[in-house]
XYZ file of N, CA and C in Angstrom:
573
model
N 0.832 -1.195 0.000
C 0.000 0.000 0.000
C 0.876 1.256 0.000
N 1.946 1.232 0.777
C 2.846 2.389 0.820
C 3.515 2.620 -0.531
N 3.907 1.544 -1.194
C 4.521 1.687 -2.518
C 3.520 2.218 -3.533
N 2.273 1.787 -3.438
C 1.243 2.276 -4.350
C 0.971 3.755 -4.120
N 0.950 4.175 -2.857
C 0.742 5.597 -2.544
C 1.897 6.423 -3.098
N 3.113 5.966 -2.888
C 4.277 6.694 -3.402
C 4.281 6.721 -4.926
N 3.815 5.638 -5.550
C 3.772 5.541 -7.005
C 2.872 6.614 -7.609
N 1.783 6.943 -6.933
C 0.859 7.958 -7.439
C 1.356 9.366 -7.103
N 2.061 9.510 -5.997
C 2.529 10.835 -5.588
C 3.759 11.309 -6.365
N 4.559 10.404 -6.871
C 5.777 10.802 -7.585
C 5.480 11.657 -8.819
N 4.507 11.299 -9.686
C 4.226 12.200 -10.816
C 3.758 13.587 -10.377
N 2.985 13.668 -9.308
C 2.531 14.977 -8.823
C 3.715 15.823 -8.355
N 4.618 15.212 -7.620
C 5.788 15.943 -7.129
C 6.695 16.342 -8.295
N 6.804 15.469 -9.288
C 7.626 15.798 -10.458
C 7.013 16.941 -11.266
N 5.691 16.975 -11.373
C 5.042 18.086 -12.073
C 5.323 19.414 -11.378
N 5.261 19.402 -10.074
C 5.530 20.626 -9.317
C 7.001 21.031 -9.436
N 7.892 20.054 -9.452
C 9.324 20.353 -9.541
C 9.712 20.928 -10.896
N 8.941 20.631 -11.929
C 9.260 21.139 -13.262
C 8.568 22.462 -13.566
N 7.905 23.034 -12.567
C 7.391 24.383 -12.743
C 5.919 24.501 -13.080
N 5.183 23.411 -13.087
C 3.743 23.520 -13.323
C 3.118 24.270 -12.151
N 2.121 25.061 -12.432
C 1.483 25.859 -11.382
C 0.393 25.035 -10.699
N 0.830 24.131 -9.849
C -0.081 23.279 -9.096
C 0.272 23.363 -7.620
N -0.674 22.990 -6.791
C -0.462 23.045 -5.349
C -0.304 21.629 -4.800
N 0.862 21.331 -4.273
C 1.076 20.011 -3.674
C 0.270 19.845 -2.389
N -0.124 20.955 -1.758
C -0.960 20.858 -0.561
C -2.326 20.261 -0.892
N -2.722 20.320 -2.144
C -3.971 19.702 -2.578
C -3.695 18.335 -3.201
N -2.689 18.252 -4.052
C -2.465 17.028 -4.827
C -1.997 15.843 -3.992
N -1.095 16.064 -3.063
C -0.562 14.937 -2.281
C -1.644 14.296 -1.404
N -2.453 15.086 -0.658
C -3.517 14.423 0.111
C -4.548 13.723 -0.772
N -4.880 14.326 -1.912
C -5.861 13.702 -2.803
C -5.314 12.394 -3.361
N -4.065 12.393 -3.812
C -3.473 11.173 -4.360
C -3.368 10.084 -3.292
N -2.987 10.455 -2.092
C -2.874 9.485 -1.005
C -4.235 8.915 -0.635
N -5.223 9.779 -0.485
C -6.569 9.308 -0.139
C -7.184 8.472 -1.247
N -6.835 8.763 -2.492
C -7.399 7.970 -3.590
C -6.913 6.530 -3.542
N -5.653 6.334 -3.232
C -5.126 4.963 -3.148
C -5.728 4.246 -1.940
N -5.840 4.942 -0.820
C -6.410 4.309 0.379
C -7.872 3.964 0.150
N -8.628 4.900 -0.410
C -10.040 4.643 -0.686
C -10.186 3.543 -1.734
N -9.336 3.562 -2.759
C -9.355 2.504 -3.768
C -9.019 1.140 -3.187
N -8.130 1.125 -2.201
C -7.792 -0.128 -1.526
C -9.020 -0.718 -0.839
N -9.757 0.136 -0.116
C -10.962 -0.358 0.563
C -12.019 -0.816 -0.429
N -12.169 -0.115 -1.536
C -13.134 -0.550 -2.552
C -12.670 -1.839 -3.241
N -11.362 -1.978 -3.435
C -10.847 -3.195 -4.057
C -11.064 -4.412 -3.169
N -11.048 -4.212 -1.861
C -11.269 -5.312 -0.923
C -12.749 -5.537 -0.618
N -13.615 -4.683 -1.148
C -15.052 -4.823 -0.892
C -15.665 -5.849 -1.853
N -16.957 -6.054 -1.712
C -17.661 -7.005 -2.570
C -18.368 -6.319 -3.726
N -18.150 -5.021 -3.892
C -18.800 -4.283 -4.972
C -18.260 -4.723 -6.320
N -19.130 -4.660 -7.337
C -18.639 -4.965 -8.681
C -17.865 -3.766 -9.219
N -17.232 -3.928 -10.350
C -16.320 -2.912 -10.856
C -17.032 -1.601 -11.187
N -18.197 -1.683 -11.814
C -18.910 -0.465 -12.192
C -19.377 0.315 -10.968
N -19.960 -0.376 -10.008
C -20.456 0.309 -8.819
C -19.307 0.904 -8.009
N -18.211 0.174 -7.902
C -17.049 0.688 -7.173
C -16.476 1.913 -7.872
N -16.444 1.909 -9.209
C -15.962 3.074 -9.948
C -16.892 4.260 -9.745
N -18.185 4.020 -9.747
C -19.151 5.089 -9.518
C -19.006 5.681 -8.118
N -18.914 4.811 -7.111
C -18.733 5.276 -5.736
C -17.396 6.002 -5.595
N -16.358 5.450 -6.173
C -15.043 6.081 -6.109
C -15.029 7.449 -6.779
N -15.711 7.581 -7.902
C -15.781 8.869 -8.583
C -16.540 9.911 -7.785
N -17.648 9.511 -7.193
C -18.428 10.451 -6.381
C -17.661 10.886 -5.141
N -17.055 9.936 -4.456
C -16.248 10.293 -3.298
C -15.021 11.105 -3.708
N -14.453 10.796 -4.852
C -13.305 11.550 -5.341
C -13.660 13.004 -5.594
N -14.816 13.246 -6.213
C -15.265 14.614 -6.443
C -15.395 15.369 -5.124
N -16.009 14.717 -4.156
C -16.182 15.353 -2.855
C -14.870 15.591 -2.127
N -13.979 14.620 -2.178
C -12.699 14.760 -1.467
C -11.814 15.813 -2.119
N -11.821 15.877 -3.448
C -11.042 16.918 -4.129
C -11.545 18.290 -3.716
N -12.867 18.476 -3.712
C -13.419 19.767 -3.292
C -13.112 20.056 -1.826
N -13.238 19.062 -0.977
C -12.995 19.255 0.453
C -11.542 19.621 0.732
N -10.609 18.897 0.144
C -9.185 19.179 0.368
C -8.815 20.550 -0.196
N -9.348 20.874 -1.363
C -9.056 22.187 -1.941
C -9.651 23.307 -1.099
N -10.865 23.103 -0.577
C -11.505 24.136 0.242
C -10.772 24.336 1.559
N -10.302 23.261 2.141
C -9.558 23.369 3.400
C -8.265 24.149 3.199
N -7.656 24.014 2.030
C -6.386 24.695 1.763
C -6.553 26.134 1.305
N -7.774 26.608 1.169
C -8.009 28.003 0.805
C -8.048 28.858 2.067
N -7.614 30.103 1.981
C -7.685 30.967 3.165
C -9.137 31.281 3.512
N -9.439 31.299 4.804
C -10.771 31.659 5.255
C -11.604 30.507 5.755
N -11.118 29.303 5.674
C -11.866 28.170 6.195
C -12.634 27.416 5.124
N -13.393 26.437 5.578
C -14.069 25.509 4.668
C -15.166 26.184 3.857
N -16.067 26.900 4.505
C -17.195 27.510 3.795
C -16.726 28.574 2.809
N -15.812 29.421 3.240
C -15.282 30.459 2.350
C -14.500 29.816 1.208
N -13.758 28.751 1.511
C -12.989 28.051 0.487
C -13.877 27.416 -0.563
N -14.981 26.780 -0.145
C -15.916 26.194 -1.113
C -16.529 27.266 -1.998
N -16.902 28.391 -1.395
C -17.453 29.489 -2.185
C -16.463 30.015 -3.203
N -15.213 30.146 -2.791
C -14.181 30.629 -3.706
C -13.935 29.632 -4.839
N -13.945 28.339 -4.512
C -13.740 27.320 -5.544
C -14.864 27.373 -6.571
N -16.099 27.450 -6.102
C -17.244 27.500 -7.019
C -17.181 28.760 -7.872
N -16.890 29.890 -7.252
C -16.837 31.153 -7.985
C -15.726 31.145 -9.041
N -14.542 30.662 -8.676
C -13.431 30.643 -9.627
C -13.645 29.619 -10.733
N -14.295 28.504 -10.413
C -14.590 27.496 -11.443
C -15.620 28.024 -12.432
N -16.648 28.702 -11.931
C -17.656 29.289 -12.833
C -17.008 30.343 -13.729
N -16.145 31.164 -13.164
C -15.443 32.170 -13.969
C -14.563 31.504 -15.017
N -13.894 30.417 -14.649
C -13.037 29.694 -15.598
C -13.875 29.105 -16.721
N -15.006 28.479 -16.383
C -15.880 27.898 -17.405
C -16.458 28.976 -18.322
N -16.822 30.111 -17.750
C -17.332 31.218 -18.556
C -16.269 31.686 -19.536
N -15.062 31.832 -19.067
C -13.975 32.258 -19.950
C -13.687 31.225 -21.026
N -13.735 29.961 -20.676
C -13.455 28.908 -21.655
C -14.510 28.890 -22.760
N -15.781 28.991 -22.394
C -16.852 28.881 -23.383
C -17.139 30.180 -24.130
N -16.541 31.286 -23.714
C -16.703 32.539 -24.454
C -15.459 32.886 -25.257
N -14.520 31.960 -25.331
C -13.333 32.162 -26.148
C -12.199 32.879 -25.442
N -12.325 33.106 -24.159
C -11.279 33.785 -23.404
C -10.248 32.814 -22.864
N -9.285 33.374 -22.182
C -8.229 32.582 -21.554
C -8.235 32.909 -20.070
N -8.195 31.871 -19.240
C -8.170 32.072 -17.803
C -7.159 31.094 -17.205
N -5.947 31.537 -16.923
C -4.930 30.636 -16.367
C -5.017 30.516 -14.844
N -6.197 30.183 -14.337
C -6.393 30.082 -12.892
C -5.678 28.840 -12.361
N -4.763 29.054 -11.433
C -3.969 27.955 -10.885
C -4.816 26.999 -10.055
N -5.832 27.507 -9.368
C -6.680 26.650 -8.542
C -7.482 25.686 -9.399
N -8.048 26.165 -10.482
C -8.851 25.294 -11.345
C -7.963 24.246 -12.005
N -6.777 24.659 -12.426
C -5.841 23.691 -13.005
C -5.455 22.635 -11.971
N -5.214 23.061 -10.741
C -4.902 22.109 -9.672
C -6.065 21.174 -9.429
N -7.299 21.667 -9.489
C -8.476 20.802 -9.314
C -8.566 19.766 -10.425
N -8.274 20.177 -11.653
C -8.309 19.230 -12.770
C -7.229 18.156 -12.620
N -6.036 18.564 -12.236
C -4.953 17.594 -12.023
C -5.280 16.698 -10.831
N -5.893 17.253 -9.794
C -6.277 16.446 -8.628
C -7.325 15.409 -9.017
N -8.272 15.780 -9.864
C -9.252 14.811 -10.349
C -8.590 13.692 -11.134
N -7.627 14.051 -11.981
C -6.876 13.036 -12.726
C -6.112 12.122 -11.777
N -5.456 12.706 -10.783
C -4.706 11.896 -9.822
C -5.625 11.010 -8.993
N -6.837 11.481 -8.709
C -7.778 10.646 -7.959
C -8.043 9.355 -8.741
N -8.364 9.482 -10.025
C -8.665 8.286 -10.805
C -7.431 7.438 -11.059
N -6.266 8.059 -11.171
C -5.039 7.268 -11.291
C -4.768 6.482 -10.009
N -4.956 7.124 -8.856
C -4.765 6.433 -7.579
C -5.765 5.314 -7.380
N -7.011 5.570 -7.739
C -8.037 4.533 -7.655
C -7.681 3.373 -8.584
N -7.222 3.693 -9.800
C -6.836 2.671 -10.764
C -5.677 1.823 -10.234
N -4.687 2.475 -9.632
C -3.547 1.739 -9.070
C -4.027 0.777 -7.991
N -4.848 1.254 -7.079
C -5.326 0.401 -5.991
C -6.182 -0.737 -6.525
N -7.052 -0.455 -7.459
C -7.946 -1.486 -7.987
C -7.155 -2.585 -8.693
N -6.195 -2.185 -9.523
C -5.454 -3.186 -10.286
C -4.404 -3.919 -9.462
N -3.907 -3.311 -8.415
C -2.932 -3.999 -7.568
C -3.631 -4.912 -6.577
N -4.699 -4.431 -5.938
C -5.300 -5.163 -4.834
C -6.536 -5.968 -5.212
N -7.126 -5.740 -6.363
C -8.330 -6.483 -6.726
C -8.055 -7.523 -7.800
N -7.491 -7.098 -8.916
C -7.342 -8.034 -10.026
C -5.894 -8.401 -10.318
N -4.963 -7.869 -9.545
C -3.554 -8.233 -9.619
C -2.989 -8.097 -11.039
N -3.206 -6.957 -11.622
C -2.626 -6.620 -12.923
C -1.764 -5.375 -12.731
N -0.534 -5.599 -12.320
C 0.337 -4.507 -11.908
C 0.692 -3.592 -13.074
N 0.828 -4.146 -14.270
C 1.182 -3.301 -15.409
C 0.104 -2.258 -15.680
N -1.152 -2.626 -15.482
C -2.245 -1.662 -15.665
C -2.210 -0.572 -14.608
N -1.610 -0.854 -13.495
C -1.483 0.145 -12.433
C -0.260 1.025 -12.645
N 0.797 0.462 -13.169
C 2.075 1.165 -13.266
C 2.145 2.090 -14.487
N 1.571 1.680 -15.606
C 1.753 2.432 -16.845
C 1.093 3.818 -16.871
N -0.170 4.004 -16.459
C -0.754 5.353 -16.587
C -0.010 6.458 -15.833
N 0.302 6.292 -14.531
C 1.094 7.368 -13.901
C 2.500 7.487 -14.494
N 3.034 6.362 -14.951
C 4.354 6.391 -15.569
C 4.357 7.178 -16.872
N 3.265 7.105 -17.635
C 3.170 7.880 -18.869
C 3.162 9.383 -18.584
N 2.505 9.782 -17.511
C 2.513 11.200 -17.125
C 3.933 11.628 -16.772
N 4.605 10.804 -16.022
C 5.971 11.121 -15.603
C 6.917 11.189 -16.802
N 6.805 10.239 -17.717
C 7.675 10.221 -18.896
C 7.373 11.411 -19.806
N 6.087 11.708 -20.019
C 5.738 12.861 -20.861
C 6.244 14.156 -20.238
N 6.139 14.274 -18.944
C 6.661 15.461 -18.264
C 8.165 15.577 -18.465
N 8.874 14.477 -18.380
C 10.330 14.504 -18.558
C 10.731 14.789 -19.997
N 9.949 14.293 -20.953
C 10.291 14.511 -22.361
C 10.122 15.976 -22.751
N 9.034 16.582 -22.315
C 8.729 17.942 -22.745
C 9.292 19.026 -21.838
N 9.911 18.642 -20.749
C 10.485 19.638 -19.840
C 11.833 20.099 -20.373
N 12.004 21.407 -20.491
C 13.244 21.961 -21.034
C 14.021 22.780 -20.011
N 13.633 22.723 -18.753
C 14.262 23.539 -17.722
C 15.546 22.943 -17.186
N 15.981 23.538 -16.092
C 17.255 23.193 -15.484
C 17.170 22.083 -14.434
N 15.993 21.829 -13.892
C 15.859 20.855 -12.798
C 16.156 19.436 -13.281
N 16.769 18.664 -12.416
C 17.079 17.272 -12.733
C 15.859 16.414 -12.396
N 15.215 15.890 -13.411
C 13.993 15.110 -13.201
C 14.238 13.608 -13.269
N 15.458 13.203 -13.500
C 15.723 11.769 -13.614
C 15.554 11.036 -12.280
N 15.706 11.746 -11.161
C 15.532 11.107 -9.854
C 14.102 10.612 -9.683
N 13.143 11.333 -10.247
C 11.743 10.905 -10.160
C 11.508 9.648 -10.993
N 12.136 9.582 -12.158
C 12.029 8.372 -12.982
C 12.664 7.167 -12.301
N 13.807 7.383 -11.671
C 14.495 6.285 -10.981
C 13.648 5.786 -9.811
N 13.111 6.708 -9.017
C 12.268 6.316 -7.885
C 11.018 5.603 -8.364
N 10.426 6.096 -9.447
C 9.223 5.472 -9.990
C 9.520 4.064 -10.512
N 10.634 3.911 -11.213
C 10.999 2.588 -11.733
C 11.262 1.616 -10.584
N 11.935 2.078 -9.533
C 12.204 1.218 -8.382
C 10.901 0.760 -7.726
N 9.984 1.691 -7.488
C 8.711 1.321 -6.862
C 7.871 0.431 -7.771
N 7.924 0.672 -9.058
C 7.193 -0.186 -10.000
C 7.728 -1.610 -9.964
N 9.037 -1.742 -9.983
C 9.630 -3.078 -9.906
C 9.310 -3.750 -8.573
N 9.309 -2.978 -7.503
C 8.952 -3.515 -6.198
C 7.521 -4.072 -6.196
N 6.595 -3.327 -6.789
C 5.210 -3.814 -6.885
C 5.115 -5.057 -7.760
N 5.849 -5.100 -8.851
C 5.808 -6.270 -9.733
C 6.378 -7.502 -9.048
N 7.473 -7.332 -8.327
C 8.069 -8.464 -7.601
C 7.103 -8.978 -6.544
N 6.495 -8.064 -5.812
C 5.545 -8.461 -4.770
C 4.338 -9.183 -5.369
N 3.835 -8.682 -6.477
C 2.701 -9.325 -7.139
C 3.067 -10.729 -7.630
N 4.243 -10.852 -8.212
C 4.684 -12.165 -8.694
C 4.879 -13.142 -7.531
N 5.442 -12.661 -6.440
C 5.641 -13.522 -5.280
C 4.310 -13.995 -4.707
N 3.307 -13.109 -4.641
C 1.990 -13.528 -4.149
C 1.362 -14.572 -5.063
N 1.537 -14.412 -6.363
C 1.024 -15.404 -7.310
C 1.722 -16.742 -7.120
N 3.018 -16.721 -6.960
C 3.771 -17.964 -6.753
C 3.371 -18.619 -5.426
N 3.184 -17.816 -4.365
C 2.762 -18.379 -3.078
C 1.426 -19.087 -3.205
N 0.514 -18.513 -3.956
C -0.788 -19.149 -4.152
C -0.630 -20.448 -4.931
N 0.202 -20.437 -5.971
C 0.454 -21.659 -6.732
C 1.097 -22.731 -5.857
N 2.033 -22.339 -5.015
C 2.681 -23.291 -4.128
C 1.686 -23.853 -3.126
N 0.817 -23.002 -2.621
C -0.202 -23.457 -1.667
C -1.146 -24.457 -2.333
N -1.577 -24.155 -3.554
C -2.503 -25.048 -4.261
C -1.829 -26.369 -4.627
N -0.519 -26.355 -4.859
C 0.204 -27.572 -5.207
C 0.687 -28.341 -3.998
N 0.529 -27.791 -2.815
C 0.961 -28.460 -1.597
C 2.448 -28.350 -1.329
N 3.106 -27.400 -1.937
C 4.543 -27.216 -1.729
C 4.732 -26.423 -0.434
N 5.584 -26.910 0.443
C 5.852 -26.210 1.698
C 6.988 -25.225 1.475
N 6.729 -23.995 1.822
C 7.736 -22.942 1.728
C 7.742 -22.166 3.026
N 8.846 -21.525 3.362
C 8.861 -20.711 4.569
C 7.880 -19.521 4.427
N 7.244 -19.211 5.516
C 6.282 -18.102 5.477
C 7.043 -16.786 5.298
N 6.675 -16.040 4.297
C 7.259 -14.745 3.958
C 8.752 -14.870 3.734
């Protein structure tokens, strides 16, 4: 679970390190909560569609809640500011204007990270398809590294991501082998 949480947080931290105008005070809690919430849904008896629906609804609420808490003035003032700035952003978008609001961009990235975190948890803990969990956040990280032209060294994020990905793959393979050994009656030392 810790490796899965770190796997989702690394692209967010790398985006911030390369100069994107996002708030890690919003993204890190959202990414962490998405993996934890996805873990509980993956261990539940819900089917995939219902779990995705519940996860999406809770994700919308948690993104708004975390963003509102991080706004000055408290929860109620923060929610009002989020709604007002989002409406202004949508108005500008649909009338042909440009609105580079950092809060709205952070909300959009937080929504993306919520579903990436949920996807990681679902594929690691429910259906044991680690590649489906590792590739989507990895594509964000690789695209960020390819198109970044600044001075910051971003290879450390790729190295950390590759290490955690391999760690998850090894753990998944070991659990599969343990199950095969158990079904075949092979005695192996525990853990």
